[in-house]
Coordinates of N, CA and C in Angstrom, one line a residue:
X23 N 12.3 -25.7 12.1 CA 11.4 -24.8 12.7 C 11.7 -23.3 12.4
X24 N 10.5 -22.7 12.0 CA 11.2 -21.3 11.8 C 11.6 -20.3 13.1
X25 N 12.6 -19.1 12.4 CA 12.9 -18.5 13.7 C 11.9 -17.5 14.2
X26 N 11.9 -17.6 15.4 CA 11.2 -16.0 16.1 C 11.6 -15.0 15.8
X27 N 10.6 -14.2 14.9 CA 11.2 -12.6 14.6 C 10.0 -11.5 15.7
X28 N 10.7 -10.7 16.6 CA 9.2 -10.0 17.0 C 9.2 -8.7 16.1
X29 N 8.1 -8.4 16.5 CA 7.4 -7.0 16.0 C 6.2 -6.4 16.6
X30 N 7.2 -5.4 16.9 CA 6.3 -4.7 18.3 C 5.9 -3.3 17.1
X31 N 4.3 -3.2 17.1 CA 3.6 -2.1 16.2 C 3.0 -1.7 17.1
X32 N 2.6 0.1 16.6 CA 1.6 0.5 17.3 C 0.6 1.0 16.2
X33 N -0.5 1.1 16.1 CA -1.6 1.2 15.1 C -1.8 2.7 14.8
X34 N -1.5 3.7 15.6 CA -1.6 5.2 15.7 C -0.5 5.7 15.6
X35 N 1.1 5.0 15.1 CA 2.2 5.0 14.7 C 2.3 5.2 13.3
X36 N 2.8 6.6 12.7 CA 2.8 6.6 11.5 C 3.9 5.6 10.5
X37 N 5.3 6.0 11.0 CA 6.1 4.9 10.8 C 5.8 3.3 10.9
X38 N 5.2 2.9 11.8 CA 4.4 1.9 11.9 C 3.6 1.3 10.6
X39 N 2.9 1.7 10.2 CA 2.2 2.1 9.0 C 2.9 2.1 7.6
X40 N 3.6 2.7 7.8 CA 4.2 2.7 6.1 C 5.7 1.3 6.8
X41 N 5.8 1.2 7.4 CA 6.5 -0.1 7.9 C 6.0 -1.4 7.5
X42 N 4.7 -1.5 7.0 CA 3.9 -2.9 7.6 C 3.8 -3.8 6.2
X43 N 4.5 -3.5 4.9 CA 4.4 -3.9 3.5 C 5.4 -4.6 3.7
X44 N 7.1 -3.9 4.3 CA 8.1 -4.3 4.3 C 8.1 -5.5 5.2
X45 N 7.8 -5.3 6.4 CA 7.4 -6.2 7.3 C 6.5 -8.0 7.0
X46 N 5.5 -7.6 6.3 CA 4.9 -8.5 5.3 C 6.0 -9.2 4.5
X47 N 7.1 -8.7 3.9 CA 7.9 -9.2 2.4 C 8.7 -10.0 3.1
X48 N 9.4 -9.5 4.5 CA 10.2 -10.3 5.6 C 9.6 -11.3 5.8
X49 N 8.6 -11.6 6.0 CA 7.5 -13.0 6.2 C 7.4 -13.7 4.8
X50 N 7.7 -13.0 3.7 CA 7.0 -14.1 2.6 C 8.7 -14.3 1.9
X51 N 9.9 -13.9 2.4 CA 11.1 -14.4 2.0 C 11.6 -14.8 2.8
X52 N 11.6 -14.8 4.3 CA 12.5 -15.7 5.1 C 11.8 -17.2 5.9
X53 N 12.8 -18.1 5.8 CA 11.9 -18.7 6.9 C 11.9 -18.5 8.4
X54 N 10.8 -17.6 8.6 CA 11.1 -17.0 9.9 C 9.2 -16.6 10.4
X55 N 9.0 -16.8 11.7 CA 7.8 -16.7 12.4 C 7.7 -15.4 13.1
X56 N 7.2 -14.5 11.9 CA 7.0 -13.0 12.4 C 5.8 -12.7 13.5
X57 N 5.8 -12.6 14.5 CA 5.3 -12.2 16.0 C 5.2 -10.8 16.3
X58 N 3.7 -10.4 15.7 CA 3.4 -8.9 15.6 C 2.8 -9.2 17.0
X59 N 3.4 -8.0 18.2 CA 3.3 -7.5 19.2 C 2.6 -6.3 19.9
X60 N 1.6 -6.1 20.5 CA 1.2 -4.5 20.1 C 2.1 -4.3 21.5
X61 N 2.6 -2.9 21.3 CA 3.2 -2.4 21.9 C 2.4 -0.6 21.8
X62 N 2.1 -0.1 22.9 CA 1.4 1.0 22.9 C 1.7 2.2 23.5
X63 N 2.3 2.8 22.4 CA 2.9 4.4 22.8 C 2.7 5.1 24.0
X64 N 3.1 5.4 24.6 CA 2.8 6.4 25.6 C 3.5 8.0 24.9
X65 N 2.3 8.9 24.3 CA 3.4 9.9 22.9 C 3.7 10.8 24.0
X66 N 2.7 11.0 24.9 CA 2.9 12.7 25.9 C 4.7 12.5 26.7
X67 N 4.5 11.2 26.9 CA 5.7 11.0 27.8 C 6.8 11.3 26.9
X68 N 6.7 11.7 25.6 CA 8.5 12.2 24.9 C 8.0 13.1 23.5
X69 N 6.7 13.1 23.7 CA 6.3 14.5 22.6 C 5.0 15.1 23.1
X70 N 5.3 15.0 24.6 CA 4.4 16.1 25.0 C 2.6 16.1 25.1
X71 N 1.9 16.5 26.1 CA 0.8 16.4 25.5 C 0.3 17.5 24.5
X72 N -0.9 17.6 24.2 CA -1.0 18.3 22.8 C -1.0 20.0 23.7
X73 N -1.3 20.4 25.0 CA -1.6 21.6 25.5 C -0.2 21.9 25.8
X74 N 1.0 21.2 26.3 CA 1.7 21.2 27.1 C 2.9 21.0 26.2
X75 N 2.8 20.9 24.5 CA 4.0 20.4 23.7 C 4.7 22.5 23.4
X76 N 6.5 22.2 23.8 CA 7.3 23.0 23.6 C 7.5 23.7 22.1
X77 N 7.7 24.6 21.4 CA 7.9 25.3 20.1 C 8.7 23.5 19.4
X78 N 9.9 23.5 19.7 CA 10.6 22.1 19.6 C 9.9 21.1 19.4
X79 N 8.9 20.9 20.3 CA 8.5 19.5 20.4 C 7.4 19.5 18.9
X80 N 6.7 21.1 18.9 CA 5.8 21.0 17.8 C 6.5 20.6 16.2
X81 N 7.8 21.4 16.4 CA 8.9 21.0 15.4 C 8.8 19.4 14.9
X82 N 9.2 18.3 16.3 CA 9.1 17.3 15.7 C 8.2 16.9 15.3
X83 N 7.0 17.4 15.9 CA 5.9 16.1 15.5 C 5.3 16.6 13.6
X84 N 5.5 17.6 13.7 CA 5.1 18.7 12.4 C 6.3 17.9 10.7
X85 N 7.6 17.8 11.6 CA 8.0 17.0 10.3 C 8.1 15.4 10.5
X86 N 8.0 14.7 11.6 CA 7.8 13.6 11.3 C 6.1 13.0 10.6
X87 N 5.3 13.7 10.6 CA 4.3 13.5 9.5 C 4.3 14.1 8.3
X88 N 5.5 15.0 7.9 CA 5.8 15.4 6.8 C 6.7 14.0 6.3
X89 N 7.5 13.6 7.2 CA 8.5 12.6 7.0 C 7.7 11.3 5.9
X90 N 7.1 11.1 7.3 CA 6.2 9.6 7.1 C 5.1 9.6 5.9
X91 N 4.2 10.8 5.4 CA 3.8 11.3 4.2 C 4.7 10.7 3.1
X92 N 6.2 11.3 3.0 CA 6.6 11.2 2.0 C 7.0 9.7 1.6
X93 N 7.1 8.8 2.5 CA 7.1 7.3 2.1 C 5.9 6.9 2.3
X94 N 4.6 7.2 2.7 CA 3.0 6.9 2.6 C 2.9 6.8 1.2
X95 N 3.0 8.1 0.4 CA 3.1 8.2 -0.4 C 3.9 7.3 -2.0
X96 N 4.7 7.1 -1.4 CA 5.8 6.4 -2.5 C 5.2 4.5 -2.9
X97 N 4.1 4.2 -1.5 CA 3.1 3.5 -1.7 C 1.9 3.4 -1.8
X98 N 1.4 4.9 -2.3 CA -0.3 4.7 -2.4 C -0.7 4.7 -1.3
X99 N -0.4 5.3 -0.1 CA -1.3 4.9 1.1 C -1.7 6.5 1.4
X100 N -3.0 6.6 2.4 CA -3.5 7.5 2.7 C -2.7 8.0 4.5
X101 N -2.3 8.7 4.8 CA -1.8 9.1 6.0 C -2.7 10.7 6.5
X102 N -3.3 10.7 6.7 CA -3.8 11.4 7.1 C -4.0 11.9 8.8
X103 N -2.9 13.6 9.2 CA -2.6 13.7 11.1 C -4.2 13.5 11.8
X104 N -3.8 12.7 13.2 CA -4.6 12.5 13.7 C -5.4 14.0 14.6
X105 N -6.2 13.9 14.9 CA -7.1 15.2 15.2 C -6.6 15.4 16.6
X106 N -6.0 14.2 17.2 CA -5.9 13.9 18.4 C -4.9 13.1 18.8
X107 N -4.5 12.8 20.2 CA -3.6 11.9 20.7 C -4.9 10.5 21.4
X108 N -4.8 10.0 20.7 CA -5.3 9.0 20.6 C -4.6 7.7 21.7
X109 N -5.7 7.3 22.6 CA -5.0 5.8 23.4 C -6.0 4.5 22.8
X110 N -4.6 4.3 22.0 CA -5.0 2.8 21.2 C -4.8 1.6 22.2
X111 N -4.7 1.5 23.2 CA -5.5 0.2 23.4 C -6.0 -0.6 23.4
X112 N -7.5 -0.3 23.3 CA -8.3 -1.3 22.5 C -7.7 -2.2 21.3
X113 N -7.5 -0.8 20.1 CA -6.8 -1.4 19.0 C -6.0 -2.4 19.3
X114 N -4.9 -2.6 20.1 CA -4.0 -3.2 20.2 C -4.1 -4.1 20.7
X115 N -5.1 -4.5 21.7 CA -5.5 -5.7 22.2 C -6.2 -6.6 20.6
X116 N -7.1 -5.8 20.0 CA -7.6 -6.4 18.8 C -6.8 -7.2 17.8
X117 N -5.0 -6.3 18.1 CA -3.8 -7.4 17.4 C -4.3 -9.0 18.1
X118 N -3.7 -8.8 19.2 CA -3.7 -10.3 19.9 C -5.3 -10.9 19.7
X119 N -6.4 -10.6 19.5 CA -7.9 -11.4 18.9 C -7.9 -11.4 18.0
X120 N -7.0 -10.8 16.4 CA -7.2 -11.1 15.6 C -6.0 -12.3 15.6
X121 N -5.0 -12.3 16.0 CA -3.9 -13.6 16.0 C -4.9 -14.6 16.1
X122 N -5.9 -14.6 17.3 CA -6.4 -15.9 17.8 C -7.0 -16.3 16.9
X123 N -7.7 -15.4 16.4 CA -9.0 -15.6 14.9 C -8.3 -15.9 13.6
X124 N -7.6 -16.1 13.7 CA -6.8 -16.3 12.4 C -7.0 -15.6 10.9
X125 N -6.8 -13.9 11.4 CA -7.4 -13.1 10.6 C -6.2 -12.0 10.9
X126 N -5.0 -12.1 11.6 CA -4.4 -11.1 11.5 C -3.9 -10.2 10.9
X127 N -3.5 -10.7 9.6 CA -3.4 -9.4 8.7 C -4.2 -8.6 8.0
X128 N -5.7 -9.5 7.9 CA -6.7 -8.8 7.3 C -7.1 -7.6 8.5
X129 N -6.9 -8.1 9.7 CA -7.5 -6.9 10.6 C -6.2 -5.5 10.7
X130 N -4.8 -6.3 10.8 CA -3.7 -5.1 10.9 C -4.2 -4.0 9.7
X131 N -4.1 -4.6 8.0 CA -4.5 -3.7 6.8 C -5.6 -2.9 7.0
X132 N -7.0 -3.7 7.5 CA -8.0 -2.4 8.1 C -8.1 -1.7 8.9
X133 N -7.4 -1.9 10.0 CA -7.5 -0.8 11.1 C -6.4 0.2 10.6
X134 N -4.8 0.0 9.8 CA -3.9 1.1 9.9 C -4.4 1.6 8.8
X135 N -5.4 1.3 7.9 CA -6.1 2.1 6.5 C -6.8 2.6 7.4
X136 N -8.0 2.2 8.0 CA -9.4 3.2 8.5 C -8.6 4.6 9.4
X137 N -7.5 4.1 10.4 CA -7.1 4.9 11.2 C -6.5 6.2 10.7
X138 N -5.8 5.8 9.7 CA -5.5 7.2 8.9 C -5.9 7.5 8.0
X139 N -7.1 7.1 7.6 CA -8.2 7.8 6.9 C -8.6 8.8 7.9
X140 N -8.7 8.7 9.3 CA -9.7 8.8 10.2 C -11.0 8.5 10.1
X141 N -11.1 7.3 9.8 CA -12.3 6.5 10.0 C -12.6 5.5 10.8
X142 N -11.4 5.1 11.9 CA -11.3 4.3 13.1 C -11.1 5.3 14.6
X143 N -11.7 5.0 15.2 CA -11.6 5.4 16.4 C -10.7 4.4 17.5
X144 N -9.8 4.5 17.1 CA -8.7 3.5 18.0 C -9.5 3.7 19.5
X145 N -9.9 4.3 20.3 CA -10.5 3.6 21.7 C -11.8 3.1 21.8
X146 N -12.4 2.9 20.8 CA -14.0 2.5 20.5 C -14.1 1.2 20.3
X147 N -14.2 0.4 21.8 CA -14.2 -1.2 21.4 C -15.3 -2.0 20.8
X148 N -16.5 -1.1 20.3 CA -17.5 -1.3 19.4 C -16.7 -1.5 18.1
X149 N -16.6 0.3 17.7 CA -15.7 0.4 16.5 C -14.7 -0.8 15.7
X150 N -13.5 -1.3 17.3 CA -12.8 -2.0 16.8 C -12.9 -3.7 16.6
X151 N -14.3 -3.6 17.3 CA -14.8 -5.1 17.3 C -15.4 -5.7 15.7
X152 N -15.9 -4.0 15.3 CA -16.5 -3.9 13.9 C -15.3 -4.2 13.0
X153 N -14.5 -3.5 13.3 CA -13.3 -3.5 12.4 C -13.0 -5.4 12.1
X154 N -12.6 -5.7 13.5 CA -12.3 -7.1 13.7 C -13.4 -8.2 12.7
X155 N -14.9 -8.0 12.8 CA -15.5 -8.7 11.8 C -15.6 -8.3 10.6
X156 N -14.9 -7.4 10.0 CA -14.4 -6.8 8.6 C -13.8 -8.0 8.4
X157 N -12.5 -8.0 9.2 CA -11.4 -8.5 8.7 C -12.2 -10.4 8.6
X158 N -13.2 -10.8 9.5 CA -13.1 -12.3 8.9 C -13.3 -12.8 10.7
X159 N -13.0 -11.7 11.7 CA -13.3 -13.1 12.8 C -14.4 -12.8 13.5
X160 N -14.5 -13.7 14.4 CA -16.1 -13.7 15.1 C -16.1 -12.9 16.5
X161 N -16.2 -11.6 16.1 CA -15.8 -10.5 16.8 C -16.6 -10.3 18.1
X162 N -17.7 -11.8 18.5 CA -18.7 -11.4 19.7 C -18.1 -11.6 20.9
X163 N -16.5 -12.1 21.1 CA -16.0 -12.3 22.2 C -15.4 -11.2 22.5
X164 N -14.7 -10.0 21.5 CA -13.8 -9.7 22.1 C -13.8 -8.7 22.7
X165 N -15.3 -7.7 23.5 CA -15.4 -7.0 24.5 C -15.1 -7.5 25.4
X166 N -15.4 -8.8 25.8 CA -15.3 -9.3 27.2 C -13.5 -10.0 27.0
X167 N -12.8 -10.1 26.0 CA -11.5 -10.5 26.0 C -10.9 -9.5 26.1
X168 N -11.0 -8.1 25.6 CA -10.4 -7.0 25.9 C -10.5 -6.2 27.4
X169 N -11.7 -6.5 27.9 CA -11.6 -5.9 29.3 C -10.8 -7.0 30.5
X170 N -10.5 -8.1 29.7 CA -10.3 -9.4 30.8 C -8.7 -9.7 30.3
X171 N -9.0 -11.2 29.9 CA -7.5 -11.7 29.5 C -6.9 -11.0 28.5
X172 N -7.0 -10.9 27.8 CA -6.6 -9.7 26.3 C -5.9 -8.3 27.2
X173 N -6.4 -7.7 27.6 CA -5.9 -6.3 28.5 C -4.7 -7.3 29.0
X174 N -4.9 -8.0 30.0 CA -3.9 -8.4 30.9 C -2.7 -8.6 29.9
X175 N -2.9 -9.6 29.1 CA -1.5 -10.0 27.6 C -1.3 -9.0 27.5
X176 N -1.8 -7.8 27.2 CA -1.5 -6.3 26.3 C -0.5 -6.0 27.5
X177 N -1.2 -6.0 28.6 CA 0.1 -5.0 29.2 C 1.1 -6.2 29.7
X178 N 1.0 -6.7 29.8 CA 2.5 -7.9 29.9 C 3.2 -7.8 29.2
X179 N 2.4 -8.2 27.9 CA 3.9 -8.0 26.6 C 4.3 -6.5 26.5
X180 N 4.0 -5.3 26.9 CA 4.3 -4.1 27.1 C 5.6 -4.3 28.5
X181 N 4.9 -4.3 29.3 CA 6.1 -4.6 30.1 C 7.0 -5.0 29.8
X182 N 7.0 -6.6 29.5 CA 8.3 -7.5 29.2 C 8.8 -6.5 27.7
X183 N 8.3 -5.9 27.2 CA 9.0 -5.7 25.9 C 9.8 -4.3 26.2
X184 N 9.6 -3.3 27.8 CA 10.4 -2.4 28.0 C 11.5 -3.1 28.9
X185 N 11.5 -4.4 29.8 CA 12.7 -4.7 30.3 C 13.7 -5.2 28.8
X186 N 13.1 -5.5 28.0 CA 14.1 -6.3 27.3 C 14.6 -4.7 26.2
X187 N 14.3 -3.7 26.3 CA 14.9 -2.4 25.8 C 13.8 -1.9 24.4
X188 N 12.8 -2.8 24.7 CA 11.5 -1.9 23.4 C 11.4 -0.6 24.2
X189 N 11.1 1.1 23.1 CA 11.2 1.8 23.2 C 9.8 2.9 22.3
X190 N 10.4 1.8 21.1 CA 9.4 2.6 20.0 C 8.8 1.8 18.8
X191 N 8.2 2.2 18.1 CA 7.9 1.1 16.9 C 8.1 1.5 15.6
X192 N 8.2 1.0 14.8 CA 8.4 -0.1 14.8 C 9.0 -1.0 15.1
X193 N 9.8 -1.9 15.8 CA 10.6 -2.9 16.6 C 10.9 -4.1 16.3
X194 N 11.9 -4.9 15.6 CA 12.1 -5.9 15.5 C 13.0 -6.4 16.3
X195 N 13.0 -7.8 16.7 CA 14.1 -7.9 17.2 C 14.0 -10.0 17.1
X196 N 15.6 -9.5 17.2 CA 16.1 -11.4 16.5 C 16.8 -11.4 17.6
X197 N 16.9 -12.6 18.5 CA 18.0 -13.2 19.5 C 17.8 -12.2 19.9
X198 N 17.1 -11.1 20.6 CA 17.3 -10.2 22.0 C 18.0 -8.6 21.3
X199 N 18.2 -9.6 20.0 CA 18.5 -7.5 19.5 C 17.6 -6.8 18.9
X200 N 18.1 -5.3 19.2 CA 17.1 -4.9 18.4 C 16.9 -3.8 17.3
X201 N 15.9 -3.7 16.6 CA 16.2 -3.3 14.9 C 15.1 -2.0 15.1
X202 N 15.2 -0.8 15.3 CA 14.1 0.3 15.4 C 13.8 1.2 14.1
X203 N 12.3 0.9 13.3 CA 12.5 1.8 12.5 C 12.5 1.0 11.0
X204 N 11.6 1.5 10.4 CA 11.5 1.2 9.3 C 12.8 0.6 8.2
X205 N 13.6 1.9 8.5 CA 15.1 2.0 7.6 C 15.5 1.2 7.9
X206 N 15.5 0.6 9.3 CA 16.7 -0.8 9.9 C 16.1 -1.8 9.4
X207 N 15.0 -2.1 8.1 CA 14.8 -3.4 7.5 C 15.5 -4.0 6.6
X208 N 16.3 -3.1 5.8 CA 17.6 -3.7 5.4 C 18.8 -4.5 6.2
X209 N 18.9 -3.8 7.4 CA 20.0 -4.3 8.4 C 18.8 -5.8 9.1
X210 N 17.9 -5.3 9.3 CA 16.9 -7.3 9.5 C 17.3 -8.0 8.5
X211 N 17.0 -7.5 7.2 CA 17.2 -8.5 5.8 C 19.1 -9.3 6.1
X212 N 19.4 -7.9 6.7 CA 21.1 -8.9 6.0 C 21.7 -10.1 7.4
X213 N 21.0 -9.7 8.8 CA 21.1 -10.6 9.6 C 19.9 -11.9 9.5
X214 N 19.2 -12.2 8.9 CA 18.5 -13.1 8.6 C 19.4 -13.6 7.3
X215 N 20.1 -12.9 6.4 CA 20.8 -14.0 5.1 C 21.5 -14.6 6.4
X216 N 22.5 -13.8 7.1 CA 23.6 -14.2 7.9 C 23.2 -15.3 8.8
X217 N 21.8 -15.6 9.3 CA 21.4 -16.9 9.6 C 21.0 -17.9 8.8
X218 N 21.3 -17.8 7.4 CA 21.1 -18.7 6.5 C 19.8 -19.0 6.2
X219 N 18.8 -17.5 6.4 CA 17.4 -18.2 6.5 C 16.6 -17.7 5.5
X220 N 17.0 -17.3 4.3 CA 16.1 -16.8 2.9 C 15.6 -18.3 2.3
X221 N 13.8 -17.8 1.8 CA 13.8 -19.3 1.1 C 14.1 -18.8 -0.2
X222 N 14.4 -20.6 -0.5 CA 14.9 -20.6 -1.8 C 14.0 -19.9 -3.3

């Protein structure tokens, strides 16, 4: 049986984003059952809201999209700052409808392309329902699964994933540990050899 790997993304996460190739390569070399989780920023709560961010705080956010540019880049991807602080929700519920639909990674690739294009409106459950029949599923359910059971999962797995010590995303984690951050995909790759689980 393969192992449980999670992965807790957020869609309006730049690192997230240029994370999601490497993430992918972990799934097609290990035998391992990667479990993309949305997990959904709360940004004001540790970078401020956009009226209320400190000289410092502008600091970070100013080079961490310089940062995340420069590996966007190194793969062809568009990254483009958002205009706004954005509550992806919706989006993130759309993770868990597209799992159901069996369309998940076609919908992850369009929504983190459209979004930093800015051509997705992460709170527009039209928008993201459109997105969702891009990707391949039968997108007439999932207003009423996003305001109902869908919402409910979203914030559960959000919960359960702050007692167990999720913080930020990108997030892996094997047996209860956990791996934050793009760069920690090397340190995933060497504890997955250490479980004897590369395929051949």
């Amino acid at each position: 049986m393969p192992k449980a790997v999670l992965l807790y993304t957020d869609i309006k996460s730049p690192y997230a984003f240029i994370a999601k190739a490497a993430a992918y390569g972990l799934a097609d070399d290990y035998d391992i059952d990667l479990r993309w989780l949305p997990y959904t920023l709360d940004i004001p709560s540790y970078l401020g809201s956009v009226t209320d961010r400190s000289p410092h705080q502008w600091r970070r956010v100013r080079y961490s999209y310089m940062d995340a540019r420069r590996y966007a880049n190194k793969q062809g991807l568009t990254l483009r700052g958002p205009q706004k602080i954005f509550q992806s929700r919706p989006a993130q519920i759309g993770i868990l409808y597209a799992e159901r639909q069996g369309v998940l990674r076609a919908y992850l690739d369009l929504a983190f392309e459209l979004f930093w294009k800015r051509d997705l409106d992460l709170e527009d459950i039209a928008a993201v329902a459109a997105v969702l029949g891009r990707a391949g599923a039968d997108a007439g359910g999932f207003a009423a699964f996003a305001g109902g059971a869908g919402g409910a999962e979203h914030d559960r797995i959000r919960t359960e994933a702050e007692a167990a010590g999720v913080f930020g995303v990108p997030m892996f984690v094997i047996d209860g540990e956990l791996f934050w951050g793009g760069d920690r995909i090397a340190l995933v790759r060497e504890r997955l050899d250490a479980l004897g689980l590369r395929r051949p």
